[in-house]
Amino acid sequence: MKKTLFYIPLVAALVSLSGCENGFDQLNTNPTAATALNPVFTFNNAIVNTSYPSQILIFEEPIVQQMFSPNSGILSGGNFNIDNRGSAGANAALWQRYYRDNVRYLVDVLAKTKSDASRSNLYNMARIWKAYVSMVLTDTYGDIPYTEAGLGYLNSNIRPKYDTQESIYNDILKELPEAAAALDATKPTEAGEIMFGGDISKWKKFSYSVLLRAGMRLVKVNPTLAQSTVQKAVAGGLMQSNADNAAVRNNANYQNPVGTTLNSTEAANYYLTKNFVDYLKTNSDPRLTAIAVRYVGAKSGPEQTAAKASKDPAVQIGMPLGYDNGTIPARATADGLASFYDYSQLDRTRMGGLTAPTFLVTYAQTQLLLAEAVQRGWTTGNAADFYNAGVTAHMKQLADYGTTTVIADADIATYLQKNPYDAAKALELINTQYWVASFLNGPEAFANFRRSGYPALTPNPYPGKEIKGNFINRLSYPDSEISVNQQQVNQAITRQGPDNLDTRVWWDKQ
């Protein structure tokens, strides 16, 4: 009897437990939680991560002699023509932001939308964006993972092969027009994407404008392909105004990385170069007023106060290259300044602000490339008209930084009258203007400088350089990448040359 009494409650308990388990999965499932991430949100994450890292201040901006720091240590790079490797090396920043924090998202978007007819526009937008991102990466480093890039998240391929830059460019030249042609405004347009808000027309113009850029990149290595690519881009339809500009519109949620750096630890450490300021001053360029600020009489970082700030172009003085933090004080004294803190800087309350937009591909750049294409006889039109439109567009583009950077139409007209297009000096004029129009677009300014040879910069005279030539030609591979994919990296090095700053990328022929 006692046994029977013992088993009855046990069986009852088991039955009760079984009943609870029957509804356990339903009881513990949040009915309002998302079970899958909408790929447009992943795409937006990729777009946000296309905003250039602050390390363009260490390499690209000093290489093209627009901004630099006289300080050594973690800020060493293009300012002294030396490499900057290591666990936190500046050479790795663009790689991490574009490859690690961008390509992997794009590969995921492509995988999730390729077979979904209702997301075909998002699929083709991602193709276009991946082509653009890959172009920036390969222009910076040379051979990179491309066909197997980002597959670690899909099939555990954690050691992707490195494709040659030539093969990457060949695929980019295929992807951009194909994806643009496949965009269809009669299908869901993905209004949730943050670049163009689903505007199919703007996406097409962006894609063909990137194609134009890619074609012009090939002028030295394959002029025949360059010409046919330019013609295809023009036929497809390019950006028509500043409203078509591709820019990351930074805000309080995702701030401008360069602005974040300039408004925090490095506020008093970066300066406009003498070459850049002198060029703008010599030509009475109204953009200097929008770009520069000088804290007149500042003897230290804390003395760079609003009360000392002057935006007057007449008082701007750029910092000369060739000096470090040990030698720049004497040069500042010789220049009649209170200290090196008295040199001109990018105004970190405007173009160097926390929420300043990051421009990637612009109407101004596109018009200047068209001017060169006409000059080369590769397309029709008037080179002077394209040139004037490009200069005008960049000056008007500065209004996107705020009301205090607006340049009046009369000032633009006066500038163009004093600095007219001259066919005899066309390539230099066009590409020097491209240099100005690409200010803060470090990777593009660096790439176009190597491609065109303009502006005609004097080599940085700093005596401690590591490079054998006059200018840095590429960035070295990150140590973090070498440590996890050494065999593939070594194969790339064997093909293209030593992993240093002297080795040229494929299209940069001497």
CSV table of C-alpha atoms in Angstrom, one decimal, residues 25-264:
chain,number,residue,atom,x,y,z
A,25,ASP,CA,8.8,26.4,-26.6
A,26,GLN,CA,5.8,28.6,-27.2
A,27,LEU,CA,5.9,30.1,-23.7
A,28,ASN,CA,9.6,31.0,-24.1
A,29,THR,CA,9.4,32.6,-27.6
A,30,ASN,CA,9.0,36.3,-27.9
A,31,PRO,CA,6.2,36.8,-30.4
A,32,THR,CA,7.5,40.3,-31.3
A,33,ALA,CA,11.2,39.5,-31.7
A,34,ALA,CA,12.6,39.4,-35.2
A,35,THR,CA,13.7,35.9,-36.4
A,36,ALA,CA,15.8,37.2,-39.3
A,37,LEU,CA,17.6,40.5,-39.9
A,38,ASN,CA,16.3,42.5,-42.9
A,39,PRO,CA,19.3,42.6,-45.3
A,40,VAL,CA,18.7,46.3,-45.9
A,41,PHE,CA,19.8,47.0,-42.4
A,42,THR,CA,23.0,45.0,-43.0
A,43,PHE,CA,23.5,47.0,-46.1
A,44,ASN,CA,23.2,50.3,-44.2
A,45,ASN,CA,25.8,49.1,-41.8
A,46,ALA,CA,28.1,48.6,-44.7
A,47,ILE,CA,27.4,52.1,-46.0
A,48,VAL,CA,28.1,53.7,-42.7
A,49,ASN,CA,31.4,51.8,-42.5
A,50,THR,CA,32.4,53.3,-45.8
A,51,SER,CA,33.1,56.6,-44.0
A,52,TYR,CA,36.9,56.9,-44.1
A,53,PRO,CA,38.8,56.1,-40.9
A,54,SER,CA,40.7,58.9,-39.2
A,55,GLN,CA,44.0,57.3,-40.2
A,56,ILE,CA,43.7,59.0,-43.5
A,57,LEU,CA,45.3,61.8,-41.5
A,58,ILE,CA,48.4,59.6,-41.0
A,59,PHE,CA,48.9,58.4,-44.5
A,60,GLU,CA,46.8,59.6,-47.4
A,61,GLU,CA,46.4,63.3,-46.4
A,62,PRO,CA,50.1,63.8,-45.7
A,63,ILE,CA,51.1,61.9,-48.9
A,64,VAL,CA,49.1,64.3,-51.0
A,65,GLN,CA,50.3,67.1,-48.9
A,66,GLN,CA,47.1,68.6,-47.7
A,67,MET,CA,47.3,67.9,-43.9
A,68,PHE,CA,49.8,66.4,-41.6
A,69,SER,CA,51.2,66.2,-38.1
A,70,PRO,CA,54.7,67.1,-37.0
A,71,ASN,CA,54.4,64.5,-34.2
A,72,SER,CA,56.0,61.1,-34.3
A,73,GLY,CA,54.9,57.9,-32.5
A,74,ILE,CA,51.4,56.7,-33.4
A,75,LEU,CA,51.0,59.6,-35.8
A,76,SER,CA,54.0,58.6,-37.9
A,77,GLY,CA,53.4,57.7,-41.6
A,78,GLY,CA,53.1,59.9,-44.6
A,79,ASN,CA,54.4,62.9,-42.6
A,80,PHE,CA,57.8,61.2,-42.4
A,81,ASN,CA,57.5,58.8,-45.4
A,82,ILE,CA,57.8,55.8,-43.1
A,83,ASP,CA,55.5,52.8,-42.5
A,84,ASN,CA,53.3,52.4,-39.4
A,85,ARG,CA,52.6,48.8,-38.7
A,86,GLY,CA,52.0,46.8,-35.5
A,87,SER,CA,48.8,45.8,-33.7
A,88,ALA,CA,47.4,49.3,-34.0
A,89,GLY,CA,49.2,50.3,-37.1
A,90,ALA,CA,47.7,53.1,-39.2
A,91,ASN,CA,48.3,51.0,-42.3
A,92,ALA,CA,45.6,48.6,-41.1
A,93,ALA,CA,42.8,51.1,-40.5
A,94,LEU,CA,41.3,51.3,-44.0
A,95,TRP,CA,41.7,47.5,-44.4
A,96,GLN,CA,39.7,46.9,-41.2
A,97,ARG,CA,37.0,49.4,-42.0
A,98,TYR,CA,36.5,48.4,-45.6
A,99,TYR,CA,37.4,44.7,-45.6
A,100,ARG,CA,36.5,43.5,-42.1
A,101,ASP,CA,33.6,46.0,-41.4
A,102,ASN,CA,32.2,46.4,-44.9
A,103,VAL,CA,32.9,43.5,-47.4
A,104,ARG,CA,31.6,40.9,-44.9
A,105,TYR,CA,28.3,42.7,-44.6
A,106,LEU,CA,28.0,43.1,-48.4
A,107,VAL,CA,28.7,39.4,-49.0
A,108,ASP,CA,26.0,38.5,-46.5
A,109,VAL,CA,23.5,40.9,-48.2
A,110,LEU,CA,24.4,39.4,-51.6
A,111,ALA,CA,23.9,35.8,-50.3
A,112,LYS,CA,20.5,36.7,-48.8
A,113,THR,CA,19.1,38.5,-51.8
A,114,LYS,CA,20.5,36.8,-54.8
A,115,SER,CA,17.6,34.4,-55.2
A,116,ASP,CA,14.9,36.7,-53.9
A,117,ALA,CA,13.2,38.4,-56.9
A,118,SER,CA,11.5,40.8,-54.6
A,119,ARG,CA,14.9,42.1,-53.4
A,120,SER,CA,16.6,42.3,-56.8
A,121,ASN,CA,17.3,46.0,-56.4
A,122,LEU,CA,19.0,45.6,-53.1
A,123,TYR,CA,21.0,42.8,-54.6
A,124,ASN,CA,22.3,45.0,-57.4
A,125,MET,CA,22.9,47.9,-55.1
A,126,ALA,CA,25.1,45.6,-53.0
A,127,ARG,CA,27.0,44.6,-56.1
A,128,ILE,CA,27.6,48.2,-56.9
A,129,TRP,CA,28.7,49.0,-53.4
A,130,LYS,CA,31.0,46.0,-53.2
A,131,ALA,CA,32.6,47.0,-56.5
A,132,TYR,CA,33.2,50.5,-55.1
A,133,VAL,CA,34.6,49.3,-51.8
A,134,SER,CA,36.8,46.7,-53.5
A,135,MET,CA,38.2,49.4,-55.8
A,136,VAL,CA,39.2,51.6,-52.8
A,137,LEU,CA,40.9,48.6,-51.1
A,138,THR,CA,42.8,47.4,-54.2
A,139,ASP,CA,43.9,50.9,-55.1
A,140,THR,CA,45.3,51.2,-51.6
A,141,TYR,CA,47.0,47.8,-51.1
A,142,GLY,CA,47.2,46.1,-54.5
A,143,ASP,CA,46.2,42.4,-54.6
A,144,ILE,CA,43.5,41.7,-52.1
A,145,PRO,CA,40.9,38.9,-51.4
A,146,TYR,CA,38.0,39.5,-53.8
A,147,THR,CA,36.4,36.3,-55.2
A,148,GLU,CA,36.6,34.6,-51.8
A,149,ALA,CA,36.3,37.8,-49.7
A,150,GLY,CA,33.9,37.6,-46.7
A,151,LEU,CA,33.2,33.9,-47.2
A,152,GLY,CA,34.4,33.1,-43.6
A,153,TYR,CA,30.9,34.0,-42.4
A,154,LEU,CA,29.2,31.7,-45.0
A,155,ASN,CA,31.3,28.7,-45.5
A,156,SER,CA,34.2,29.0,-43.0
A,157,ASN,CA,36.7,30.1,-45.6
A,158,ILE,CA,39.0,32.0,-43.2
A,159,ARG,CA,42.0,32.1,-45.5
A,160,PRO,CA,40.7,33.6,-48.7
A,161,LYS,CA,43.0,33.7,-51.8
A,162,TYR,CA,44.3,37.0,-53.0
A,163,ASP,CA,43.2,38.0,-56.5
A,164,THR,CA,45.4,40.1,-58.8
A,165,GLN,CA,44.5,43.7,-59.1
A,166,GLU,CA,44.1,43.3,-62.8
A,167,SER,CA,41.5,40.5,-62.4
A,168,ILE,CA,39.7,42.6,-59.7
A,169,TYR,CA,39.5,45.6,-62.0
A,170,ASN,CA,38.2,43.4,-64.9
A,171,ASP,CA,35.4,42.1,-62.6
A,172,ILE,CA,34.6,45.6,-61.3
A,173,LEU,CA,34.3,46.8,-65.0
A,174,LYS,CA,31.8,44.0,-65.5
A,175,GLU,CA,29.8,44.4,-62.2
A,176,LEU,CA,29.2,48.1,-62.3
A,177,PRO,CA,27.4,48.3,-65.7
A,178,GLU,CA,25.6,45.0,-65.3
A,179,ALA,CA,24.3,45.8,-61.8
A,180,ALA,CA,23.3,49.3,-62.9
A,181,ALA,CA,21.4,47.9,-65.9
A,182,ALA,CA,19.6,45.4,-63.7
A,183,LEU,CA,18.2,48.1,-61.4
A,184,ASP,CA,14.5,48.4,-62.0
A,185,ALA,CA,12.3,51.2,-60.6
A,186,THR,CA,9.1,49.1,-61.2
A,187,LYS,CA,10.3,46.6,-58.4
A,188,PRO,CA,10.6,47.3,-54.7
A,189,THR,CA,13.1,50.2,-54.5
A,190,GLU,CA,14.5,49.7,-51.0
A,191,ALA,CA,13.5,53.1,-49.6
A,192,GLY,CA,15.1,52.1,-46.3
A,193,GLU,CA,18.7,52.2,-47.6
A,194,ILE,CA,20.5,55.3,-46.4
A,195,MET,CA,22.6,56.3,-49.3
A,196,PHE,CA,20.0,57.4,-51.9
A,197,GLY,CA,16.7,56.4,-50.2
A,198,GLY,CA,16.0,53.8,-52.9
A,199,ASP,CA,16.3,56.3,-55.7
A,200,ILE,CA,17.0,54.0,-58.6
A,201,SER,CA,18.1,56.8,-60.9
A,202,LYS,CA,20.7,58.0,-58.4
A,203,TRP,CA,22.0,54.5,-58.0
A,204,LYS,CA,22.5,54.1,-61.7
A,205,LYS,CA,24.3,57.4,-62.0
A,206,PHE,CA,26.5,56.5,-59.0
A,207,SER,CA,27.4,53.2,-60.6
A,208,TYR,CA,28.3,54.7,-64.0
A,209,SER,CA,30.3,57.5,-62.2
A,210,VAL,CA,32.3,54.9,-60.4
A,211,LEU,CA,32.8,53.2,-63.7
A,212,LEU,CA,34.2,56.4,-65.2
A,213,ARG,CA,36.6,56.7,-62.3
A,214,ALA,CA,37.7,53.1,-62.8
A,215,GLY,CA,38.2,53.7,-66.5
A,216,MET,CA,40.3,56.7,-65.9
A,217,ARG,CA,42.4,54.7,-63.5
A,218,LEU,CA,43.7,52.7,-66.4
A,219,VAL,CA,45.2,55.5,-68.5
A,220,LYS,CA,48.8,54.3,-68.0
A,221,VAL,CA,48.3,50.5,-68.0
A,222,ASN,CA,45.7,50.0,-70.7
A,223,PRO,CA,44.6,53.2,-72.5
A,224,THR,CA,42.4,51.3,-75.0
A,225,LEU,CA,40.4,49.7,-72.2
A,226,ALA,CA,40.3,53.0,-70.4
A,227,GLN,CA,38.8,54.7,-73.4
A,228,SER,CA,36.1,52.1,-74.0
A,229,THR,CA,35.2,52.1,-70.3
A,230,VAL,CA,34.9,55.8,-70.2
A,231,GLN,CA,32.6,55.7,-73.2
A,232,LYS,CA,30.5,53.0,-71.6
A,233,ALA,CA,30.2,55.1,-68.5
A,234,VAL,CA,29.2,58.2,-70.4
A,235,ALA,CA,26.6,56.2,-72.3
A,236,GLY,CA,25.1,54.8,-69.1
A,237,GLY,CA,24.5,58.2,-67.6
A,238,LEU,CA,26.6,60.0,-65.0
A,239,MET,CA,25.9,62.3,-62.0
A,240,GLN,CA,24.1,65.5,-63.1
A,241,SER,CA,24.4,67.7,-60.0
A,242,ASN,CA,25.5,67.8,-56.4
A,243,ALA,CA,22.1,66.2,-55.5
A,244,ASP,CA,23.6,63.0,-56.9
A,245,ASN,CA,26.7,63.0,-54.7
A,246,ALA,CA,27.4,59.8,-52.8
A,247,ALA,CA,28.2,60.8,-49.2
A,248,VAL,CA,27.8,59.2,-45.8
A,249,ARG,CA,25.6,61.7,-43.9
A,250,ASN,CA,27.2,61.4,-40.5
A,251,ASN,CA,25.1,62.3,-37.4
A,252,ALA,CA,25.0,61.8,-33.7
A,253,ASN,CA,24.6,58.0,-34.1
A,254,TYR,CA,27.5,57.5,-36.5
A,255,GLN,CA,29.9,60.4,-36.3
A,256,ASN,CA,32.6,61.4,-38.8
A,257,PRO,CA,35.7,59.4,-37.8
A,258,VAL,CA,38.1,62.2,-38.9
A,259,GLY,CA,36.0,64.8,-37.0
A,260,THR,CA,35.9,62.6,-33.9
A,261,THR,CA,39.7,62.5,-33.9
A,262,LEU,CA,40.2,66.2,-34.6
A,263,ASN,CA,37.8,67.1,-31.8
A,264,SER,CA,39.4,64.9,-29.2
